[in-house]
XYZ file of C-alpha atoms in Angstrom:
59
model
C 0.125 81.764 -14.960
C 0.983 80.823 -18.539
C 4.475 79.792 -17.449
C 2.929 77.326 -14.971
C 0.697 75.882 -17.695
C 3.582 75.452 -20.141
C 5.799 73.898 -17.460
C 2.994 71.484 -16.576
C 2.656 70.438 -20.217
C 6.429 70.069 -20.613
C 6.625 67.907 -17.476
C 4.091 65.426 -18.956
C 5.114 65.088 -22.653
C 3.250 61.827 -23.369
C -0.045 63.058 -21.925
C 0.377 66.409 -23.652
C 0.912 64.805 -27.055
C -2.101 62.520 -26.549
C -4.178 65.520 -25.458
C -3.204 67.599 -28.504
C -3.698 64.706 -30.946
C -7.090 63.833 -29.439
C -8.234 67.459 -29.548
C -7.051 67.859 -33.152
C -8.772 64.694 -34.329
C -12.044 65.667 -32.682
C -11.813 69.226 -34.006
C -10.840 68.611 -37.639
C -12.137 65.101 -38.439
C -15.423 63.278 -38.092
C -14.722 59.904 -36.434
C -17.598 57.433 -35.954
C -20.023 58.417 -33.202
C -19.090 55.774 -30.604
C -15.365 56.308 -31.124
C -15.943 60.053 -30.890
C -17.663 59.590 -27.515
C -14.738 57.534 -26.222
C -12.250 60.140 -27.400
C -14.310 62.947 -25.869
C -14.416 61.071 -22.561
C -10.646 60.646 -22.660
C -10.266 64.358 -23.433
C -12.417 65.300 -20.439
C -10.410 62.945 -18.219
C -7.125 64.484 -19.330
C -8.509 67.996 -18.770
C -9.495 67.026 -15.242
C -6.058 65.492 -14.624
C -4.230 68.563 -15.889
C -6.530 70.808 -13.857
C -5.665 68.914 -10.677
C -1.973 68.656 -11.550
C -1.518 72.339 -12.369
C -3.801 73.739 -9.633
C -3.278 77.312 -10.790
C -5.621 78.985 -8.363
C -4.651 77.774 -4.897
C -7.058 79.195 -2.362
């Protein structure tokens, strides 16, 4: 399972770097409220994209 996650992140290097930078900024800094909401929305969108792209649990 972890190999699939890492391969999915390696296949999309630009989105992965944006995801990690966005998460780090929101975690360790205090951006203005409106900008923080936009970044959080982008983070949720990327999480949803990666969840669909990786589809770890195929039923």
